[in-house]
């Protein structure tokens, strides 16, 4: 079974600064997808970024980028130029090819301070 | 609507009662998922439908939980003899394709409180 671990329950950052959220996972599969989802107080999960395990190049979406280290099974999210609207719960998630479910980590509550 | 719709948004019930939570997925999405999210935790998988059939129900915690999707669109999660431990947000998601690498689109969830 896959597991996803987020070791930072809470993080804070000043507006316009950069913050990195950590995620590690465990799997025996060689091919899979990794995701970062954002969950604001509205409760709706919003996809931030995703990474295909067979692609060595790290994914980037505007201010969001990942550092994917396949050998270390690490998948961190970097948010540049943090904005107040980035305040939310962030979840790392794993999806393998042997099943269809997403497995989520425990989440990191990010607060962006003015 | 354009997104995944879940009703009710909030439900308060008494211990021992029966509840139904509804999910209306994005039109044309064949895959539908139910997750449960307890306070301060990540979502936990409950069940996944491909069309009308439950392709994976291994996340249902016990036989008090049951879900249906009779016409391959709307799904209902049914909880019998509710317990206080069932209090959580129940999230529904849909996907336009199964397996790899479809993205999941989530609703805003139904918050269930069992008194």
Short mmCIF file of C-alpha atoms in Angstrom, two decimals, chain A residues 4-107:
data_model
loop_
_atom_site.label_atom_id
_atom_site.label_comp_id
_atom_site.label_asym_id
_atom_site.label_seq_id
_atom_site.Cartn_x
_atom_site.Cartn_y
_atom_site.Cartn_z
CA UNK A 4 2.13 9.79 1.85
CA UNK A 5 3.74 11.76 4.66
CA UNK A 6 3.70 15.50 5.23
CA UNK A 7 5.84 16.29 8.25
CA UNK A 8 4.93 19.97 8.59
CA UNK A 9 1.46 20.42 10.12
CA UNK A 10 1.73 24.22 9.91
CA UNK A 11 3.86 26.71 8.03
CA UNK A 12 3.82 30.48 7.75
CA UNK A 13 5.45 32.89 5.34
CA UNK A 14 5.49 36.60 4.72
CA UNK A 15 3.76 37.95 1.68
CA UNK A 16 6.05 38.01 -1.40
CA UNK A 17 8.48 35.51 0.10
CA UNK A 18 9.13 31.91 -0.91
CA UNK A 19 8.06 28.84 1.03
CA UNK A 20 8.65 25.11 0.53
CA UNK A 21 6.27 22.40 1.69
CA UNK A 22 7.64 18.89 2.14
CA UNK A 23 6.19 15.55 1.13
CA UNK A 24 7.56 12.03 1.10
CA UNK A 25 5.86 8.88 -0.09
CA UNK A 26 6.36 5.16 -0.14
CA UNK A 27 5.52 2.89 -3.04
CA UNK A 28 6.79 -0.16 -4.85
CA UNK A 29 5.45 1.04 -8.20
CA UNK A 30 7.78 2.49 -10.80
CA UNK A 31 5.19 4.58 -12.61
CA UNK A 32 2.80 6.95 -10.87
CA UNK A 33 1.51 10.50 -10.56
CA UNK A 34 2.07 12.93 -7.70
CA UNK A 35 -0.16 15.90 -6.96
CA UNK A 36 -0.41 18.94 -4.75
CA UNK A 37 -3.94 20.05 -3.92
CA UNK A 38 -4.99 23.23 -2.15
CA UNK A 39 -8.02 23.29 0.14
CA UNK A 40 -9.24 26.74 1.20
CA UNK A 41 -11.94 27.19 3.88
CA UNK A 42 -14.59 26.56 1.19
CA UNK A 43 -13.49 22.89 1.46
CA UNK A 44 -13.16 22.37 -2.30
CA UNK A 45 -9.94 20.66 -3.30
CA UNK A 46 -8.17 22.53 -6.09
CA UNK A 47 -5.36 20.99 -8.10
CA UNK A 48 -2.19 23.08 -7.88
CA UNK A 49 0.34 21.00 -9.77
CA UNK A 50 1.09 17.43 -10.81
CA UNK A 51 4.16 15.43 -11.71
CA UNK A 52 4.55 12.25 -13.74
CA UNK A 53 7.08 9.91 -12.18
CA UNK A 54 8.71 8.98 -15.47
CA UNK A 55 9.45 12.63 -16.29
CA UNK A 56 12.70 13.87 -14.82
CA UNK A 57 11.90 17.51 -15.40
CA UNK A 58 10.22 19.17 -12.44
CA UNK A 59 6.74 20.51 -13.10
CA UNK A 60 6.08 24.24 -12.94
CA UNK A 61 2.83 26.21 -12.90
CA UNK A 62 3.37 29.96 -12.65
CA UNK A 63 4.48 30.64 -9.04
CA UNK A 64 4.30 26.96 -8.11
CA UNK A 65 7.04 24.44 -8.77
CA UNK A 66 8.04 21.06 -7.44
CA UNK A 67 11.30 19.39 -6.53
CA UNK A 68 10.78 15.74 -7.43
CA UNK A 69 13.46 13.35 -6.18
CA UNK A 70 12.35 9.91 -7.31
CA UNK A 71 15.14 7.94 -5.64
CA UNK A 72 14.48 9.67 -2.33
CA UNK A 73 10.70 9.46 -2.86
CA UNK A 74 10.40 13.14 -2.12
CA UNK A 75 8.03 15.64 -3.73
CA UNK A 76 8.23 19.16 -2.28
CA UNK A 77 6.20 22.18 -3.37
CA UNK A 78 7.78 25.59 -3.70
CA UNK A 79 5.57 28.67 -3.74
CA UNK A 80 7.29 31.82 -4.94
CA UNK A 81 6.08 35.38 -4.37
CA UNK A 82 3.53 34.17 -1.80
CA UNK A 83 0.16 35.88 -1.87
CA UNK A 84 -2.50 36.23 0.82
CA UNK A 85 -4.79 34.06 -1.32
CA UNK A 86 -2.33 31.19 -0.99
CA UNK A 87 -3.42 30.75 2.62
CA UNK A 88 -4.97 27.28 2.71
CA UNK A 89 -4.43 23.66 3.60
CA UNK A 90 -2.10 21.92 1.15
CA UNK A 91 -2.25 18.20 0.51
CA UNK A 92 0.26 16.03 -1.26
CA UNK A 93 -1.32 13.05 -3.05
CA UNK A 94 -0.19 9.90 -4.84
CA UNK A 95 -1.86 7.96 -7.60
CA UNK A 96 -0.39 4.73 -8.90
CA UNK A 97 -1.15 2.68 -11.94
CA UNK A 98 -2.28 -0.41 -10.07
CA UNK A 99 -5.36 1.36 -8.75
CA UNK A 100 -7.38 4.46 -9.40
CA UNK A 101 -7.59 6.05 -5.97
CA UNK A 102 -5.69 9.09 -4.75
CA UNK A 103 -3.87 8.63 -1.46
CA UNK A 104 -3.46 11.87 0.47
CA UNK A 105 -1.04 13.05 3.11
CA UNK A 106 -2.12 14.65 6.38
CA UNK A 107 -1.81 18.17 5.02
#
